[in-house]
mmCIF file of C-alpha atoms in Angstrom:
data_model
loop_
_atom_site.group_PDB
_atom_site.id
_atom_site.type_symbol
_atom_site.label_atom_id
_atom_site.label_comp_id
_atom_site.label_asym_id
_atom_site.label_seq_id
_atom_site.Cartn_x
_atom_site.Cartn_y
_atom_site.Cartn_z
ATOM 1 C CA UNK P 1 10.800 0.740 25.563
ATOM 2 C CA UNK P 2 12.346 -2.694 24.878
ATOM 3 C CA UNK P 3 13.312 -5.208 27.577
ATOM 4 C CA UNK P 4 16.941 -4.377 27.481
ATOM 5 C CA UNK P 5 16.046 -0.616 28.104
ATOM 6 C CA UNK P 6 13.719 -1.523 30.914
ATOM 7 C CA UNK P 7 16.493 -3.420 32.622
ATOM 8 C CA UNK P 8 19.080 -0.596 32.092
ATOM 9 C CA UNK P 9 16.382 1.791 33.361
ATOM 10 C CA UNK P 10 15.630 -0.297 36.603
ATOM 11 C CA UNK P 11 19.448 -0.548 37.385
ATOM 12 C CA UNK P 12 19.821 3.157 37.017
ATOM 13 C CA UNK P 13 16.832 3.754 39.248
ATOM 14 C CA UNK P 14 18.192 1.378 41.921
ATOM 15 C CA UNK P 15 21.597 3.086 41.758
ATOM 16 C CA UNK P 16 19.794 6.484 42.308
ATOM 17 C CA UNK P 17 17.870 5.275 45.181
ATOM 18 C CA UNK P 18 21.007 3.754 46.827
ATOM 19 C CA UNK P 19 22.883 7.188 46.288
ATOM 20 C CA UNK P 20 20.047 9.142 47.679
ATOM 21 C CA UNK P 21 19.743 6.840 50.791
ATOM 22 C CA UNK P 22 23.536 7.275 51.204
ATOM 23 C CA UNK P 23 23.245 10.951 50.825
ATOM 24 C CA UNK P 24 25.802 10.992 47.946
ATOM 25 C CA UNK P 25 24.140 13.799 46.348
ATOM 26 C CA UNK P 26 27.016 14.787 44.156
ATOM 27 C CA UNK P 27 27.228 11.554 42.361
ATOM 28 C CA UNK P 28 23.564 11.392 41.995
ATOM 29 C CA UNK P 29 23.350 14.854 40.526
ATOM 30 C CA UNK P 30 25.754 13.901 37.874
ATOM 31 C CA UNK P 31 24.031 10.714 37.180
ATOM 32 C CA UNK P 32 20.743 12.751 36.704
ATOM 33 C CA UNK P 33 22.323 14.917 34.252
ATOM 34 C CA UNK P 34 23.719 12.068 32.233
ATOM 35 C CA UNK P 35 20.130 10.591 31.327
ATOM 36 C CA UNK P 36 17.877 12.879 29.464
ATOM 37 C CA UNK P 37 14.685 10.785 30.391
ATOM 38 C CA UNK P 38 14.959 12.214 33.900
ATOM 39 C CA UNK P 39 13.349 15.725 33.783
ATOM 40 C CA UNK P 40 13.361 16.473 37.503
ATOM 41 C CA UNK P 41 14.541 20.112 38.467
ATOM 42 C CA UNK P 42 17.383 19.399 40.667
ATOM 43 C CA UNK P 43 17.632 19.828 43.664
ATOM 44 C CA UNK P 44 13.748 20.069 44.168
ATOM 45 C CA UNK P 45 13.761 16.439 43.472
ATOM 46 C CA UNK P 46 15.147 15.819 46.953
ATOM 47 C CA UNK P 47 12.809 18.305 48.762
ATOM 48 C CA UNK P 48 9.696 16.879 50.375
ATOM 49 C CA UNK P 49 8.244 20.391 49.948
ATOM 50 C CA UNK P 50 9.743 21.888 46.885
ATOM 51 C CA UNK P 51 8.164 25.231 47.569
ATOM 52 C CA UNK P 52 10.294 25.430 50.734
ATOM 53 C CA UNK P 53 13.477 25.676 49.002
ATOM 54 C CA UNK P 54 14.851 29.030 48.221
ATOM 55 C CA UNK P 55 15.713 29.858 44.630
ATOM 56 C CA UNK P 56 19.186 30.956 43.743
ATOM 57 C CA UNK P 57 20.236 34.491 42.752
ATOM 58 C CA UNK P 58 20.770 34.031 39.078
ATOM 59 C CA UNK P 59 18.608 36.800 37.974
ATOM 60 C CA UNK P 60 18.566 38.829 41.257
ATOM 61 C CA UNK P 61 19.282 42.611 41.186
ATOM 62 C CA UNK P 62 21.452 42.895 44.220
ATOM 63 C CA UNK P 63 20.803 45.156 46.915
ATOM 64 C CA UNK P 64 24.052 45.591 48.802
ATOM 65 C CA UNK P 65 22.103 46.908 51.846
ATOM 66 C CA UNK P 66 20.924 43.324 52.550
ATOM 67 C CA UNK P 67 23.925 41.203 51.776
ATOM 68 C CA UNK P 68 26.138 39.151 53.863
ATOM 69 C CA UNK P 69 29.516 37.488 53.187
ATOM 70 C CA UNK P 70 29.986 34.052 54.475
ATOM 71 C CA UNK P 71 33.452 32.590 54.836
ATOM 72 C CA UNK P 72 34.664 28.979 55.724
ATOM 73 C CA UNK P 73 31.909 27.091 54.074
ATOM 74 C CA UNK P 74 32.898 23.416 53.564
ATOM 75 C CA UNK P 75 34.170 22.529 50.076
ATOM 76 C CA UNK P 76 31.609 19.628 50.033
ATOM 77 C CA UNK P 77 28.701 22.029 50.633
ATOM 78 C CA UNK P 78 26.069 22.448 47.797
ATOM 79 C CA UNK P 79 23.972 25.329 46.977
ATOM 80 C CA UNK P 80 20.856 23.756 48.642
ATOM 81 C CA UNK P 81 22.841 22.964 51.865
ATOM 82 C CA UNK P 82 23.621 26.602 52.229
ATOM 83 C CA UNK P 83 20.207 27.953 51.330
ATOM 84 C CA UNK P 84 18.440 25.425 53.623
ATOM 85 C CA UNK P 85 20.710 26.364 56.530
ATOM 86 C CA UNK P 86 19.955 30.186 56.130
ATOM 87 C CA UNK P 87 16.312 29.511 55.388
ATOM 88 C CA UNK P 88 15.682 29.886 59.093
ATOM 89 C CA UNK P 89 16.646 33.494 58.834
ATOM 90 C CA UNK P 90 14.187 34.447 56.010
ATOM 91 C CA UNK P 91 14.542 34.060 52.157
ATOM 92 C CA UNK P 92 18.100 33.810 51.163
ATOM 93 C CA UNK P 93 19.494 33.916 47.527
ATOM 94 C CA UNK P 94 22.923 33.021 46.508
ATOM 95 C CA UNK P 95 25.024 35.269 44.438
ATOM 96 C CA UNK P 96 24.735 34.220 40.709
ATOM 97 C CA UNK P 97 28.482 33.247 40.494
ATOM 98 C CA UNK P 98 28.532 30.898 43.265
ATOM 99 C CA UNK P 99 29.824 27.378 42.553
ATOM 100 C CA UNK P 100 30.572 24.303 44.372
ATOM 101 C CA UNK P 101 34.044 24.006 46.202
ATOM 102 C CA UNK P 102 34.160 27.714 47.140
ATOM 103 C CA UNK P 103 34.901 28.528 50.610
ATOM 104 C CA UNK P 104 32.935 31.870 50.584
ATOM 105 C CA UNK P 105 29.920 33.320 49.086
ATOM 106 C CA UNK P 106 27.554 36.298 49.080
ATOM 107 C CA UNK P 107 24.020 35.713 50.293
ATOM 108 C CA UNK P 108 21.133 38.209 49.803
ATOM 109 C CA UNK P 109 18.219 38.682 52.101
ATOM 110 C CA UNK P 110 14.915 40.631 51.698
ATOM 111 C CA UNK P 111 15.310 43.011 54.616
ATOM 112 C CA UNK P 112 17.611 44.301 57.400
ATOM 113 C CA UNK P 113 15.701 41.932 59.996
ATOM 114 C CA UNK P 114 16.598 38.747 58.047
ATOM 115 C CA UNK P 115 20.225 40.008 57.721
ATOM 116 C CA UNK P 116 20.525 40.410 61.582
ATOM 117 C CA UNK P 117 19.209 36.864 62.167
ATOM 118 C CA UNK P 118 21.878 35.646 59.805
ATOM 119 C CA UNK P 119 24.640 37.723 61.510
ATOM 120 C CA UNK P 120 23.493 36.057 64.633
ATOM 121 C CA UNK P 121 24.731 32.829 63.302
ATOM 122 C CA UNK P 122 28.292 33.948 63.101
ATOM 123 C CA UNK P 123 30.650 31.051 64.221
ATOM 124 C CA UNK P 124 27.743 28.662 64.187
ATOM 125 C CA UNK P 125 28.888 25.128 63.175
ATOM 126 C CA UNK P 126 27.749 24.128 59.650
ATOM 127 C CA UNK P 127 28.756 20.775 58.197
ATOM 128 C CA UNK P 128 31.454 20.430 60.832
ATOM 129 C CA UNK P 129 33.027 23.879 60.331
ATOM 130 C CA UNK P 130 32.293 27.279 61.876
ATOM 131 C CA UNK P 131 30.905 29.906 59.668
ATOM 132 C CA UNK P 132 32.152 33.392 59.648
ATOM 133 C CA UNK P 133 29.528 35.886 58.730
ATOM 134 C CA UNK P 134 29.660 39.580 58.112
ATOM 135 C CA UNK P 135 27.508 42.272 56.585
ATOM 136 C CA UNK P 136 28.591 43.934 53.382
ATOM 137 C CA UNK P 137 28.451 47.535 53.976
ATOM 138 C CA UNK P 138 26.873 48.791 50.919
ATOM 139 C CA UNK P 139 28.952 50.848 48.449
ATOM 140 C CA UNK P 140 31.294 52.293 50.990
ATOM 141 C CA UNK P 141 34.834 53.118 49.831
ATOM 142 C CA UNK P 142 36.945 49.935 49.687
ATOM 143 C CA UNK P 143 40.299 50.279 51.557
ATOM 144 C CA UNK P 144 40.850 46.512 51.711
ATOM 145 C CA UNK P 145 42.724 44.466 49.104
ATOM 146 C CA UNK P 146 42.960 40.696 48.889
ATOM 147 C CA UNK P 147 46.563 39.223 48.335
ATOM 148 C CA UNK P 148 47.141 35.834 47.403
ATOM 149 C CA UNK P 149 49.951 33.320 46.116
ATOM 150 C CA UNK P 150 51.769 34.367 49.418
ATOM 151 C CA UNK P 151 54.331 31.774 50.400
ATOM 152 C CA UNK P 152 53.217 29.168 52.997
ATOM 153 C CA UNK P 153 56.479 29.338 55.068
ATOM 154 C CA UNK P 154 56.911 29.262 58.822
ATOM 155 C CA UNK P 155 58.711 32.666 59.015
ATOM 156 C CA UNK P 156 55.943 34.487 57.464
ATOM 157 C CA UNK P 157 54.278 36.926 59.653
ATOM 158 C CA UNK P 158 52.116 40.098 59.508
ATOM 159 C CA UNK P 159 55.279 42.265 59.937
ATOM 160 C CA UNK P 160 56.832 40.910 56.801
ATOM 161 C CA UNK P 161 53.719 41.628 54.805
ATOM 162 C CA UNK P 162 53.210 45.109 56.298
ATOM 163 C CA UNK P 163 56.871 46.005 55.299
ATOM 164 C CA UNK P 164 56.079 44.874 51.756
ATOM 165 C CA UNK P 165 52.978 47.153 51.343
ATOM 166 C CA UNK P 166 54.003 50.124 53.587
ATOM 167 C CA UNK P 167 56.109 51.883 50.756
ATOM 168 C CA UNK P 168 52.811 52.171 48.776
ATOM 169 C CA UNK P 169 50.376 53.213 51.622
ATOM 170 C CA UNK P 170 49.641 53.191 55.272
ATOM 171 C CA UNK P 171 48.678 49.574 56.413
ATOM 172 C CA UNK P 172 45.959 49.667 59.106
ATOM 173 C CA UNK P 173 45.378 45.986 59.515
ATOM 174 C CA UNK P 174 46.419 42.543 58.097
ATOM 175 C CA UNK P 175 44.292 39.503 58.391
ATOM 176 C CA UNK P 176 45.811 36.021 57.338
ATOM 177 C CA UNK P 177 43.429 33.705 55.906
ATOM 178 C CA UNK P 178 43.703 30.254 57.681
ATOM 179 C CA UNK P 179 41.568 27.192 57.646
ATOM 180 C CA UNK P 180 39.864 25.533 60.626
ATOM 181 C CA UNK P 181 43.134 23.957 61.421
ATOM 182 C CA UNK P 182 44.688 27.245 61.806
ATOM 183 C CA UNK P 183 46.919 26.641 58.685
ATOM 184 C CA UNK P 184 47.804 29.567 56.577
ATOM 185 C CA UNK P 185 46.111 29.379 53.120
ATOM 186 C CA UNK P 186 48.433 31.742 51.257
ATOM 187 C CA UNK P 187 45.836 34.584 51.359
ATOM 188 C CA UNK P 188 45.606 37.775 53.337
ATOM 189 C CA UNK P 189 43.334 40.907 53.570
ATOM 190 C CA UNK P 190 45.344 43.973 53.726
ATOM 191 C CA UNK P 191 43.434 47.117 55.020
ATOM 192 C CA UNK P 192 44.886 50.631 54.217
ATOM 193 C CA UNK P 193 44.229 53.900 55.879
ATOM 194 C CA UNK P 194 42.517 55.251 52.609
ATOM 195 C CA UNK P 195 41.053 54.023 49.316
ATOM 196 C CA UNK P 196 43.990 56.037 47.543
ATOM 197 C CA UNK P 197 46.508 53.822 49.524
ATOM 198 C CA UNK P 198 44.594 50.755 48.559
ATOM 199 C CA UNK P 199 44.590 51.648 44.922
ATOM 200 C CA UNK P 200 48.333 52.613 44.912
ATOM 201 C CA UNK P 201 49.156 49.177 46.474
ATOM 202 C CA UNK P 202 48.072 47.540 43.201
ATOM 203 C CA UNK P 203 51.298 48.637 41.720
ATOM 204 C CA UNK P 204 52.737 45.673 43.682
ATOM 205 C CA UNK P 205 50.462 43.263 41.526
ATOM 206 C CA UNK P 206 52.598 40.340 40.495
ATOM 207 C CA UNK P 207 55.723 41.617 42.298
ATOM 208 C CA UNK P 208 58.047 39.030 44.064
ATOM 209 C CA UNK P 209 57.527 38.552 47.725
ATOM 210 C CA UNK P 210 59.512 35.998 49.436
ATOM 211 C CA UNK P 211 60.259 34.147 45.894
ATOM 212 C CA UNK P 212 56.637 34.264 44.695
ATOM 213 C CA UNK P 213 54.777 36.642 42.547
ATOM 214 C CA UNK P 214 52.018 38.106 44.798
ATOM 215 C CA UNK P 215 48.604 38.533 43.319
ATOM 216 C CA UNK P 216 46.231 41.293 44.203
ATOM 217 C CA UNK P 217 42.443 41.969 43.689
ATOM 218 C CA UNK P 218 39.794 44.063 45.506
ATOM 219 C CA UNK P 219 38.149 42.676 48.574
ATOM 220 C CA UNK P 220 34.533 43.319 49.346
ATOM 221 C CA UNK P 221 35.260 43.275 53.092
ATOM 222 C CA UNK P 222 37.553 41.609 55.628
ATOM 223 C CA UNK P 223 36.424 38.239 57.166
ATOM 224 C CA UNK P 224 35.168 38.706 60.756
ATOM 225 C CA UNK P 225 37.662 37.906 63.682
#
């Protein structure tokens, strides 16, 4: 390594130390990936005991009997933040399609005891926001759909949404998705009386609702109240 490379290397290392001390992990992660001479497995690089950090669920065969859904995770949270938080419950694994900047995710545990410990953390504050946690009820019939691209207007209420869907099935409950400031996010969970009603409601996909084309998809479960 020539002198110029040594100087550059030293500057990069100094920047990394600064970012680590400032807990700016996102920028540091990007910096690590830009330089091939760093072969540290991330984020184990930051763990004083690398074996204590749970692995992700990339190759996990999911057992829905031991899976929870977590809502309202901060957009700044990284996978190791979430895994370390739930490490107190057992051996958590994230869904393989988890990405940063998602406000919800699936987490699998090894057994029912670990799941119950995680459920006890419902509404616990995590990185400044309360987490909403609910167990996924296996492969039960899904009577709930998720609607999004709903207009964020003051006059919107559950009654208007119910009237929109009632022609295609009996609506049992509607849950508007809001952030921690109670602001409506343009999404809602619509629960129907039967699976048949829920499937029939998909005929409304991309139909106009208060001036916008509403989008529909299946929902694993409603968020807890």
